[in-house]
XYZ file of C-alpha atoms in Angstrom:
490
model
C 100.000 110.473 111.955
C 102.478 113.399 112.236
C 103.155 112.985 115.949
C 101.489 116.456 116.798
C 104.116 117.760 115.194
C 102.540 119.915 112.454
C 105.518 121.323 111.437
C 107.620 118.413 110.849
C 108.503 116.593 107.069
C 105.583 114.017 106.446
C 105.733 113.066 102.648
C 108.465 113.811 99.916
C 108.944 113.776 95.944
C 110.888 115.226 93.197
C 111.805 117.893 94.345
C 108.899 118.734 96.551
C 108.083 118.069 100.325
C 105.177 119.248 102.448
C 104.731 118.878 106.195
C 102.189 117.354 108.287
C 99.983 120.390 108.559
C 100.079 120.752 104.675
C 99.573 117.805 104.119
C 96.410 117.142 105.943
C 95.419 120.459 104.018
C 96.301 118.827 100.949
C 94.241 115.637 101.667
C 91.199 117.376 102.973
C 91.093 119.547 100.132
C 91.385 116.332 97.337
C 88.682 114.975 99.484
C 86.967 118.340 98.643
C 87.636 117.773 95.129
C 86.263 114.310 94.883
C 82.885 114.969 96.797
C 82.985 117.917 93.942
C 83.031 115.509 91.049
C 80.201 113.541 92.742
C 81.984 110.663 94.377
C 79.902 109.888 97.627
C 80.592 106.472 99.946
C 81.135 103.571 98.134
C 82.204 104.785 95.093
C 85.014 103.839 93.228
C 87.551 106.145 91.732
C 91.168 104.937 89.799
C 94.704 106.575 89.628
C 96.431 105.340 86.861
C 99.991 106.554 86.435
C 103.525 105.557 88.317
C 104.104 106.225 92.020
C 103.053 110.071 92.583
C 102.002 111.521 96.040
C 98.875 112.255 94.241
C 97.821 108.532 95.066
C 98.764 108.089 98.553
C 96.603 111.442 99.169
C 93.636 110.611 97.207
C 93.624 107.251 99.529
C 94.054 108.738 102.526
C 91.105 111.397 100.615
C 89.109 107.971 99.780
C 89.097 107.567 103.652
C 87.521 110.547 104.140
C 84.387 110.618 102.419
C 83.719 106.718 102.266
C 84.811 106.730 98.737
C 87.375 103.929 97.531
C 90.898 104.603 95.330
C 91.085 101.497 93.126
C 94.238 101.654 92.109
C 95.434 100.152 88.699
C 98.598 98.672 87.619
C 99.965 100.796 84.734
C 101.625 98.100 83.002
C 98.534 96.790 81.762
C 97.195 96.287 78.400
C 94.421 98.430 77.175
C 92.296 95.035 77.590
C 93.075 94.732 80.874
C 93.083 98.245 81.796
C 89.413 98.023 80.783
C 88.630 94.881 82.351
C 89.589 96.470 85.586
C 88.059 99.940 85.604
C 84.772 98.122 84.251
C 84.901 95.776 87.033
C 85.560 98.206 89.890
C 82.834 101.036 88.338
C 85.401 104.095 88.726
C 83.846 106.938 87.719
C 86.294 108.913 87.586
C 90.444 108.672 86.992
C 93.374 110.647 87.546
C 95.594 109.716 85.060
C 99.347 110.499 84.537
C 99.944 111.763 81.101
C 102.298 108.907 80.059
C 99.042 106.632 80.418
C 96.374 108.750 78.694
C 96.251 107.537 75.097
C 95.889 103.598 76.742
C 92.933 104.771 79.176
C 91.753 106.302 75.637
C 92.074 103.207 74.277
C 89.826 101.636 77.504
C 86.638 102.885 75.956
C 84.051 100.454 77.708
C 84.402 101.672 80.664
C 81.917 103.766 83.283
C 84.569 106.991 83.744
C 82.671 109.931 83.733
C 85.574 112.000 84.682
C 89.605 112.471 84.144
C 92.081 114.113 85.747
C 95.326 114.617 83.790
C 97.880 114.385 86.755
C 99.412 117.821 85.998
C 96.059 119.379 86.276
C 95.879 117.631 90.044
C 97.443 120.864 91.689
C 94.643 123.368 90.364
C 91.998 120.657 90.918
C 92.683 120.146 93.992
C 94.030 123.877 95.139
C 89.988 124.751 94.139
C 88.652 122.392 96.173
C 86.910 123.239 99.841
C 88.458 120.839 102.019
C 86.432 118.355 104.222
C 86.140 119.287 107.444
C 83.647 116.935 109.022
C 84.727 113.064 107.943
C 82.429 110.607 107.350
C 81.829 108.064 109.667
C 83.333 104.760 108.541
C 82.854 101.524 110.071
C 85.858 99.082 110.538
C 84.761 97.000 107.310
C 84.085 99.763 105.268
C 86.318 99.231 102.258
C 88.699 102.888 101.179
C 91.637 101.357 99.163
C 91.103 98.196 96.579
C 94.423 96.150 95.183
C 94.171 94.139 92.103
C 95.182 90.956 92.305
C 98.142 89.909 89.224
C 95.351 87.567 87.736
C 98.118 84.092 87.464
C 94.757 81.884 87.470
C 92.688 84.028 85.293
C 90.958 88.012 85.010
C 92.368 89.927 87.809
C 90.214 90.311 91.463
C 89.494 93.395 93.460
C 90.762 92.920 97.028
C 88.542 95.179 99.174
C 91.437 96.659 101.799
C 89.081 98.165 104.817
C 89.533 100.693 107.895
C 89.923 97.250 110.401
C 92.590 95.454 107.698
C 94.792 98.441 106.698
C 94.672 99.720 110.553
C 95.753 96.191 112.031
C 98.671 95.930 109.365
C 99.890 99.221 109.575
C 99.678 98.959 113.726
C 101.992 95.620 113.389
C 104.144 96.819 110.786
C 105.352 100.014 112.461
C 106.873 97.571 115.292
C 108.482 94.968 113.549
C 110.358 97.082 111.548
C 111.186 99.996 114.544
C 109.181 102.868 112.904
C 108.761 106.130 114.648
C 108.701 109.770 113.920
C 112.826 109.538 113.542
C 112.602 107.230 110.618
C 113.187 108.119 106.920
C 110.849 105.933 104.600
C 111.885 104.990 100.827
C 108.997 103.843 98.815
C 110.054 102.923 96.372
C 107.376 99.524 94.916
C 104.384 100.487 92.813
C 101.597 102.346 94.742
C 99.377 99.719 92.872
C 100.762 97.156 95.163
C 101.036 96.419 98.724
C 104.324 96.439 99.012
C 104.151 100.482 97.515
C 100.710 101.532 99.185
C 100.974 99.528 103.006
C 104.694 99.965 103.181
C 104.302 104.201 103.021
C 101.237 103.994 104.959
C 103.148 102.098 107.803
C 105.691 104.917 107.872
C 103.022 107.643 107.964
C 101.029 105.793 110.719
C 104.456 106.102 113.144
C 104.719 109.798 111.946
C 108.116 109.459 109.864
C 109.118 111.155 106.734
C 108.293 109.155 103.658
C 110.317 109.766 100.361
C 108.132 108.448 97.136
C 109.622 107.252 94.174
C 108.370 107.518 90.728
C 110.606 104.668 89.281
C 113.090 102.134 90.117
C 116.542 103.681 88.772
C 119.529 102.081 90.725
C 121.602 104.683 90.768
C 119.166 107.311 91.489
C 117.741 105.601 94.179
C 121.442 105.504 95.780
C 121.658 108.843 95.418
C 118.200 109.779 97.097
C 119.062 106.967 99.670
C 122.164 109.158 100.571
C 120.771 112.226 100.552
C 117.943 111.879 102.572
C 119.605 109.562 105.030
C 116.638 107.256 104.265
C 116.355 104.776 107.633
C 113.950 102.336 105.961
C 113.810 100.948 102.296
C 112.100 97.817 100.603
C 112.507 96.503 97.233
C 112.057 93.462 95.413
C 115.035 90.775 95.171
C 115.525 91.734 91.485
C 116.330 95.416 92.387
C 118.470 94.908 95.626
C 120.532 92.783 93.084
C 121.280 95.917 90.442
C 121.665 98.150 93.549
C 124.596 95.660 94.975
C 126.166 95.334 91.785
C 128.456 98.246 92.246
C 129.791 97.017 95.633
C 131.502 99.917 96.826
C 128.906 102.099 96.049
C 126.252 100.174 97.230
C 128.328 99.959 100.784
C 128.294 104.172 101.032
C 124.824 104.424 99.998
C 123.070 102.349 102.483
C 124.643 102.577 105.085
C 122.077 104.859 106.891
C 119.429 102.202 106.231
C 118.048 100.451 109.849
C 115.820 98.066 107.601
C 116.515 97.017 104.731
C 113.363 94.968 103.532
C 112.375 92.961 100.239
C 109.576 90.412 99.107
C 107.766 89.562 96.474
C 109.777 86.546 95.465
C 112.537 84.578 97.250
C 116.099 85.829 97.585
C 118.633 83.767 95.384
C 121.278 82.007 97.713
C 123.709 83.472 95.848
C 122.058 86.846 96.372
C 121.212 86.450 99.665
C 125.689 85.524 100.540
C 126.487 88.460 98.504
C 124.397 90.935 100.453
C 124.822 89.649 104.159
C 128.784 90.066 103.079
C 128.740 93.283 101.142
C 126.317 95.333 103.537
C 126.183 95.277 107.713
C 122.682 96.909 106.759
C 120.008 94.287 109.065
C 118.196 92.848 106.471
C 113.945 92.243 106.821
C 112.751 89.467 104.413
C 108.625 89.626 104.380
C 105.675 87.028 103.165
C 102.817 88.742 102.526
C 99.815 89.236 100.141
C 97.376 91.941 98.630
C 94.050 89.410 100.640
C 96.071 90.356 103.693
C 96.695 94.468 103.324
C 100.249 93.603 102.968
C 102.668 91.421 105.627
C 101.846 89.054 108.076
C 105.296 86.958 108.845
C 108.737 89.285 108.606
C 112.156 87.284 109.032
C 114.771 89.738 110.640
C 118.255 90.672 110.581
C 119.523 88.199 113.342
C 117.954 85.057 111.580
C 119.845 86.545 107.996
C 123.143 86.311 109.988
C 122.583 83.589 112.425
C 125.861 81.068 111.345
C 124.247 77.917 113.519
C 121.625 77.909 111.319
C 122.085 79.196 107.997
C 118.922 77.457 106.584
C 116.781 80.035 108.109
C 117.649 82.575 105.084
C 115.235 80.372 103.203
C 112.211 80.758 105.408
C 109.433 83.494 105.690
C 109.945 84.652 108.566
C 107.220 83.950 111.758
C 103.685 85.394 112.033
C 103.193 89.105 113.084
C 101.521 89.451 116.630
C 97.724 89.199 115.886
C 98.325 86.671 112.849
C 97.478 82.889 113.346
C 98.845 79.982 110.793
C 97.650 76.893 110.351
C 98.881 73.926 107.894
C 96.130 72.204 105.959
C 96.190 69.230 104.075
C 94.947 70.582 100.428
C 93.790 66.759 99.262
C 91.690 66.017 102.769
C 90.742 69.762 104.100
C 92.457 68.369 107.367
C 95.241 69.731 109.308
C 98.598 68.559 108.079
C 100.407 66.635 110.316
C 103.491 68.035 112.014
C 106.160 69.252 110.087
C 104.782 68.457 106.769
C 103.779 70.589 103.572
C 100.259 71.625 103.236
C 98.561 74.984 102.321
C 98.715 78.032 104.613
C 95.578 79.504 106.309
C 96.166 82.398 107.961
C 93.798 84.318 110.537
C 94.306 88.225 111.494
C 92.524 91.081 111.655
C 94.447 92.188 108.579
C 92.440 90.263 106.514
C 90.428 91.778 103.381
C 86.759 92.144 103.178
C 86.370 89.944 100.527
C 86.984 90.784 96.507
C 85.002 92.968 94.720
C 81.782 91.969 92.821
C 83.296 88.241 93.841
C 81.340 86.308 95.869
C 81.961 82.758 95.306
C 85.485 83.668 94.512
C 85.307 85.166 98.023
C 83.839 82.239 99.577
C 86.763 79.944 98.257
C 89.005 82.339 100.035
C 87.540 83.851 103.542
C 86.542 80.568 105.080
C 84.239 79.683 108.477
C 86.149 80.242 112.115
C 88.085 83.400 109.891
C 90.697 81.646 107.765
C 91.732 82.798 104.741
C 93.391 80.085 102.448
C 96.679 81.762 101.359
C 96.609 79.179 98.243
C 100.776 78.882 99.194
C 101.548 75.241 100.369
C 104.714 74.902 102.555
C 105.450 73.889 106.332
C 106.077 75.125 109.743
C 108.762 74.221 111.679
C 109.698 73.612 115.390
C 110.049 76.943 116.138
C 107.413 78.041 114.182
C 109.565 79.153 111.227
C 107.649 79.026 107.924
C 108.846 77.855 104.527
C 106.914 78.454 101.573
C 107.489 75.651 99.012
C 105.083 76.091 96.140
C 101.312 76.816 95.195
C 98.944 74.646 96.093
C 97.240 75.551 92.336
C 100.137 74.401 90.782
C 100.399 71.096 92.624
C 100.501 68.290 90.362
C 98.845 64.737 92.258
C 100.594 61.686 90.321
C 99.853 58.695 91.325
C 98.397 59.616 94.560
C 101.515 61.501 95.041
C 101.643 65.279 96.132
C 104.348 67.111 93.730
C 105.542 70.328 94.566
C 106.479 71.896 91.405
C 109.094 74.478 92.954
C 110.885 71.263 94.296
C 111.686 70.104 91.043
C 112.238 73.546 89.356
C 114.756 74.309 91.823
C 116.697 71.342 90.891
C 116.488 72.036 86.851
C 117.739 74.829 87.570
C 120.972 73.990 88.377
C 121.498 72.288 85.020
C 123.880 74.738 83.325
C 121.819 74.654 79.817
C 119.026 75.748 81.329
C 117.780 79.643 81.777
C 114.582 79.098 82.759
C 111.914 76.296 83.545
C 108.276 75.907 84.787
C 106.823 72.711 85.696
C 103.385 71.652 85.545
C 101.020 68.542 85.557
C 99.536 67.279 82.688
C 96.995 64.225 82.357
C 98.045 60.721 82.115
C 95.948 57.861 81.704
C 97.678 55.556 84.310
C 98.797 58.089 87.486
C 95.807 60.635 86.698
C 98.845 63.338 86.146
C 102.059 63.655 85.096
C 104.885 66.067 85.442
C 106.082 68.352 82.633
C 108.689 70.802 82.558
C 108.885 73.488 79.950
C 112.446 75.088 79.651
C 114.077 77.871 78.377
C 117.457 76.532 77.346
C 120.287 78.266 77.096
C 121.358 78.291 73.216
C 120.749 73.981 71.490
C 121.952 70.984 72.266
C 119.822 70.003 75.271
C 117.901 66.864 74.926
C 114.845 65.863 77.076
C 116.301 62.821 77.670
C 119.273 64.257 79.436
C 117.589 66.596 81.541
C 115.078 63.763 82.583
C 118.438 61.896 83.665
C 119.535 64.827 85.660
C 116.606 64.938 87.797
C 116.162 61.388 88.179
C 120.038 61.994 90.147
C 118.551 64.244 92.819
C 114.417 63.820 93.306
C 112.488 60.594 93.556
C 110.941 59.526 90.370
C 107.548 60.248 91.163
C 108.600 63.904 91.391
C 110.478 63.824 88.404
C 109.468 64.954 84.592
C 108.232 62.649 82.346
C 108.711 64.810 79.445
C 110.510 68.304 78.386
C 108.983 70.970 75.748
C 111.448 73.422 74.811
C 110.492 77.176 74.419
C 111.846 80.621 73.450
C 110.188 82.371 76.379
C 107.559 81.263 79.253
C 104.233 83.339 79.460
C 103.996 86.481 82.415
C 101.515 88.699 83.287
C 101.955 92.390 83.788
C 104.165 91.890 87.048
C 106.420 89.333 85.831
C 104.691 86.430 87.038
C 105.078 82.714 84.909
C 101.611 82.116 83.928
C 101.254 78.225 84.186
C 97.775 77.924 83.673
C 98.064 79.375 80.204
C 101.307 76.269 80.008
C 98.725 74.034 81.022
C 95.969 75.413 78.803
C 98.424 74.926 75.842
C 100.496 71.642 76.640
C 98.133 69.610 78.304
């Protein structure tokens, strides 16, 4: 990192910015700090608090001395929050002051010690920095993700020296980072998308501009200012930052990458932004198990007017990644060109999940697959399209049913805000579909909307019944939780 240029911007916030040199002072001496509070290799500490250079230092600290920085989503509950710092161990916590009375409220818990974040500064400024490292092997574990728990308590995804080095090594490539570019990271730290996406700029020695919180117009601002080269956000926030066209058009236009993830770009979306910016647009599939991306689709496919339905894939495996298509029923490859789940193969994968092992079993499989648990397809050209979950499949009648297949189409029904579909036993096919809708205002009967699908899918795929509900269940990120649907309608 840096370049060999000491001197040079490395990492920015607020209104701070340090360069390389201080910077490596800076994460030497919070290595100091931690060996001080008596974490030693393979100990877990936890920062707990919104994006703050604080965390991306105590990793890179982590790396250091062995240690590990689990890092924990600060929209959790004080349940969960204590689920996850009992299940990691973390001794010890730096914790932003917004989040202090909920860690308070975490009582069962093995922290010995807390940081407030405004006392980091003096912590670490008293520190003696490390000056001899110590020696980590490639599947020694130094940064550990949460999984957003959709199929029940959330997992620890150990992220080691080989995984993190082979993503951020394929990363810096596909999207042209070097010591020119200007980094906004913007996605929580907690996250891949927050944590791999800075550390990709930092491996190729650019600057890298951290943001505490996603505000639109702020983010416009500091995207102006600092000339930012590179940015990635979510669909959801690349939508508020378009919706003041004009503005949006002056902002960005510095941007060489403009990348999102996370969930798939509306159509509508996607036409408004491919008209409204010339900004070359990076669409990634990725996942915590894999230290962040493995397939990137880029900014000639987004505009490519002979084939428009490449918008909708995910892109094509990094170099180093293999894909394969499996059958989920049979265990067998999938024949060509149809849906099955994704296993994936790549140095990037994790060492397993924390305190997990049969959980870890289901996941790193023989020969160096990792199921991806997404079911979709690969085409000709080696294009993939995700289409669903393979959890979430519902089998009817010796039928596979994709449930994003059918949601897709419900969705077009005007009365309808949102839906989830899931499978529910039957006596005669084994399953059944159900959709559970959100409908916009009364009036909408199951019957109809039954009707409506039975116009555009084949029957098998189509709902048998329709519960109507004020709002679907989400975890802490956002994310529908069907098993608790399934848990409560089945």
């Amino acid at each position: 990192m840096g370049g060999g240029q000491p001197d040079r911007a490395a990492l920015a916030f607020a209104d701070r910015s340090w360069t390389w040199a201080e910077l490596d002072k800076r994460i030497r001496q919070a290595a100091g700090a931690l060996r001080a509070a008596g974490i030693g290799p393979g100990d877990r500490f936890a920062v707990l608090d919104k994006n703050h250079p604080a965390c991306i230092e105590l990793t890179l600290a982590a790396s250091l001395i062995g240690a590990v920085n689990a890092v924990v989503n600060h929209r959790l509950a004080p349940e969960e929050l204590e689920y996850v710092l009992s299940d990691s161990s973390a001794r010890l916590v730096v914790v932003g002051s917004e989040f202090a009375a909920v860690l308070g409220e975490a009582r069962e818990t093995a922290v010995e010690t807390v940081i407030g974040i405004d006392s980091y500064e003096k912590w670490i400024g008293a520190a003696d920095p490390v000056s001899v490292p110590y020696e980590s092997g490639d599947d020694d574990c130094f940064l550990q993700l949460y999984t957003s728990g959709t199929t029940g308590r959330p997992k620890g995804a150990m992220l080691t020296q080989r995984s993190m080095c082979a993503h951020t090594t394929s990363v810096g490539p596909a999207y042209e980072m070097d010591e020119d570019s200007v980094n906004v990271v913007a996605m929580p730290l907690f996250h891949v998308g927050g944590t791999s996406w800075a550390l990709g700029s930092m491996y190729a020695g650019g600057h890298t501009v951290i943001v505490r919180e996603v505000v639109p117009a702020a983010i416009l601002d500091l995207i102006e200012a600092e000339r930012a080269t590179h940015a990635f956000f979510v669909p959801a926030v690349i939508q508020m930052l378009v919706a003041d066209e004009d503005r949006a058009q002056a902002a960005l236009r510095s941007l060489a990458v403009l990348g999102y993830g996370g969930s798939p770009m509306p159509a509508p979306l996607m036409d408004k932004v491919v008209q409204t910016l010339p900004t070359p647009l990076y669409s990634v599939y990725g996942m915590t198990e894999m230290s962040g991306v493995f397939c990137v689709l880029g900014p000639a496919d987004h505009r490519d007017s002979d084939r428009p339905h490449r918008r909708a894939s995910a892109g094509r495996p990094l170099p180093g990644t293999e894909v394969r298509i499996v059958d989920p029923v049979t265990g067998q490859n999938a024949k060509a060109g149809a849906t099955g789940e994704f296993w994936v193969r790549s140095d990037q994968i994790m060492g397993g999940y924390w305190r997990k092992p049969e959980q870890t079993a289901e996941t790193l499989l023989p020969g160096g697959w990792l199921r991806t648990g997404d079911a979709g397809r690969i085409d000709a050209d080696g294009y993939l399209y995700i289409e669903d979950r393979v959890k979430d499949m519902v089998i009817t009648g010796g039928e596979n049913v994709y449930p994003a297949e059918v949601e897709r189409v419900l969705h077009q029904h005007p009365v309808v805000a949102e839906v989830a579909v899931i499978g529910v036993p039957d006596p005669k096919w084994g399953e059944t579909v159900k959709a559970v809708v959100v409908p916009v205002g009364d009036g909408l009967a199951a019957a109809e909307l039954i009707a409506f699908a039975r116009e555009r899918l084949a029957h098998y795929k189509c709902p048998t019944s329709v519960d109507f509900v004020e709002a679907l269940p989400r975890n802490p990120t956002g994310k529908i939780l069907k098993r608790e649907l399934r848990l409560r309608l089945a």
